[in-house]
Amino acid sequence: MGKFNSQDLTLLRAGTGRLAKLLDIDLADVTLVPDGSAYSTVETDRYEIGLGMEATTYYLSDEERTEESSSSAGLGASNHYVKEYTFDIAGAFANMTQLQRIVLPTIHPWYFMTIKSTEIQMSEKKRSAPS
């Protein structure tokens, strides 16, 4: 299939045109090319009273690091921002509820631990989302 960088993940995540109805993604033969660019921003929490929020922006990077910052949202509330620089592409599929199956590329062994947080199940040869 070829090489994928953050621009490809952004396009996949946008889900426009024919991608909007995508139910199955097979990236088994993809080689991820970390370019340090953002591919997804996901609102991870909106506080109960509607003041302030938390958002995570994912960057395709071979350097694992997290940066956090906050800003005032007024009335004592705050917005919290997280930047995840990672080779883990789970952020590309966050909130894509129409997907029924995802086969991820084979990469680093530590990847098994990180994608568990997005409830993606792995098999011995291929990794795919639960049916």
Short mmCIF file of C-alpha atoms in Angstrom, two decimals:
data_model
loop_
_atom_site.label_atom_id
_atom_site.label_comp_id
_atom_site.label_asym_id
_atom_site.label_seq_id
_atom_site.Cartn_x
_atom_site.Cartn_y
_atom_site.Cartn_z
CA MET A 1 0.00 0.00 0.00
CA GLY A 2 2.90 2.38 0.56
CA LYS A 3 3.94 5.09 2.95
CA PHE A 4 1.58 7.05 5.22
CA ASN A 5 2.39 10.33 6.95
CA SER A 6 0.27 12.77 8.96
CA GLN A 7 -1.34 14.24 5.81
CA ASP A 8 -2.63 10.79 4.85
CA LEU A 9 -3.98 10.23 8.37
CA THR A 10 -5.65 13.66 8.29
CA LEU A 11 -7.38 12.80 5.01
CA LEU A 12 -8.47 9.41 6.34
CA ARG A 13 -9.79 11.02 9.51
CA ALA A 14 -11.67 13.77 7.66
CA GLY A 15 -13.99 11.09 6.26
CA THR A 16 -15.21 13.11 3.31
CA GLY A 17 -16.51 11.80 0.00
CA ARG A 18 -16.21 8.04 -0.35
CA LEU A 19 -14.32 7.84 2.97
CA ALA A 20 -17.43 9.04 4.86
CA LYS A 21 -19.01 5.60 4.51
CA LEU A 22 -15.86 3.63 5.24
CA LEU A 23 -16.56 0.64 7.50
CA ASP A 24 -13.29 -1.26 7.14
CA ILE A 25 -9.69 0.02 7.13
CA ASP A 26 -6.77 -2.28 6.37
CA LEU A 27 -3.40 -0.59 6.95
CA ALA A 28 -1.45 -3.84 7.35
CA ASP A 29 0.87 -3.06 4.44
CA VAL A 30 1.36 0.62 5.27
CA THR A 31 4.69 2.01 6.40
CA LEU A 32 4.22 4.92 8.80
CA VAL A 33 6.51 7.87 8.12
CA PRO A 34 6.72 10.13 11.18
CA ASP A 35 6.87 13.77 10.11
CA GLY A 36 6.09 15.50 13.42
CA SER A 37 2.89 17.05 12.05
CA ALA A 38 -0.58 17.01 13.60
CA TYR A 39 -3.16 14.64 12.12
CA SER A 40 -6.06 14.80 14.57
CA THR A 41 -7.53 16.93 17.34
CA VAL A 42 -10.05 15.21 19.57
CA GLU A 43 -12.12 16.88 22.25
CA THR A 44 -11.64 14.44 25.10
CA ASP A 45 -13.78 16.11 27.75
CA ARG A 46 -16.24 18.93 28.17
CA TYR A 47 -16.76 19.86 31.76
CA GLU A 48 -20.21 19.24 33.24
CA ILE A 49 -21.32 22.83 33.57
CA GLY A 50 -20.23 23.67 30.04
CA LEU A 51 -17.33 25.90 30.98
CA GLY A 52 -13.99 24.77 29.69
CA MET A 53 -12.91 21.69 27.81
CA GLU A 54 -10.01 19.34 27.20
CA ALA A 55 -8.65 18.55 23.75
CA THR A 56 -5.85 16.29 22.59
CA THR A 57 -3.94 16.89 19.36
CA TYR A 58 -2.06 13.91 17.95
CA TYR A 59 1.22 14.26 16.04
CA LEU A 60 2.85 11.45 14.06
CA SER A 61 6.32 11.35 15.58
CA ASP A 62 9.06 8.85 16.33
CA GLU A 63 9.77 10.79 19.54
CA GLU A 64 7.36 9.88 22.35
CA ARG A 65 6.43 12.94 24.39
CA THR A 66 3.43 14.79 25.79
CA GLU A 67 3.03 18.55 26.17
CA GLU A 68 0.23 20.07 28.23
CA SER A 69 -1.05 23.62 28.57
CA SER A 70 -4.08 25.42 29.93
CA SER A 71 -5.86 28.68 29.28
CA SER A 72 -8.65 30.57 30.97
CA ALA A 73 -12.15 30.05 29.62
CA GLY A 74 -13.56 32.81 31.84
CA LEU A 75 -15.71 32.60 34.95
CA GLY A 76 -13.08 30.50 36.68
CA ALA A 77 -13.12 27.75 34.05
CA SER A 78 -10.13 26.61 32.05
CA ASN A 79 -9.36 24.85 28.81
CA HIS A 80 -6.76 22.09 28.93
CA TYR A 81 -4.76 21.17 25.81
CA VAL A 82 -2.66 18.06 25.34
CA LYS A 83 -0.22 17.48 22.48
CA GLU A 84 0.66 13.81 21.98
CA TYR A 85 3.77 13.24 19.88
CA THR A 86 3.69 9.52 19.19
CA PHE A 87 4.00 6.71 16.66
CA ASP A 88 0.68 5.39 18.01
CA ILE A 89 -2.02 6.23 15.44
CA ALA A 90 -5.02 5.50 17.68
CA GLY A 91 -5.93 9.21 17.58
CA ALA A 92 -6.75 8.82 13.89
CA PHE A 93 -9.74 6.64 14.75
CA ALA A 94 -11.11 8.36 17.86
CA ASN A 95 -14.88 8.91 17.65
CA MET A 96 -15.12 7.26 14.21
CA THR A 97 -18.09 5.19 15.32
CA GLN A 98 -19.02 3.92 11.84
CA LEU A 99 -15.82 1.82 11.65
CA GLN A 100 -16.40 -1.87 12.16
CA ARG A 101 -12.85 -3.16 11.57
CA ILE A 102 -9.36 -1.67 11.62
CA VAL A 103 -6.20 -3.57 10.71
CA LEU A 104 -3.17 -1.63 11.91
CA PRO A 105 0.34 -1.67 10.47
CA THR A 106 2.93 -3.85 12.16
CA ILE A 107 5.30 -1.59 14.07
CA HIS A 108 7.06 -1.45 17.44
CA PRO A 109 6.34 -4.10 20.12
CA TRP A 110 5.31 -1.41 22.65
CA TYR A 111 2.42 -0.51 20.36
CA PHE A 112 0.40 -3.38 21.83
CA MET A 113 0.20 -1.52 25.14
CA THR A 114 -0.69 1.92 23.83
CA ILE A 115 -3.58 1.03 21.55
CA LYS A 116 -5.40 -0.88 24.28
CA SER A 117 -6.60 2.48 25.56
CA THR A 118 -8.73 2.89 22.42
CA GLU A 119 -10.28 -0.57 22.82
CA ILE A 120 -8.69 -1.92 19.64
CA GLN A 121 -8.18 -5.67 19.90
CA MET A 122 -5.16 -7.46 18.46
CA SER A 123 -4.85 -10.91 16.97
CA GLU A 124 -1.57 -12.79 16.49
CA LYS A 125 -1.06 -11.76 12.86
CA LYS A 126 -3.35 -8.77 12.38
CA ARG A 127 -4.70 -6.16 14.71
CA SER A 128 -8.31 -5.14 14.27
CA ALA A 129 -11.11 -3.33 16.04
CA PRO A 130 -13.79 -5.45 17.67
CA SER A 131 -16.83 -6.33 15.55
#
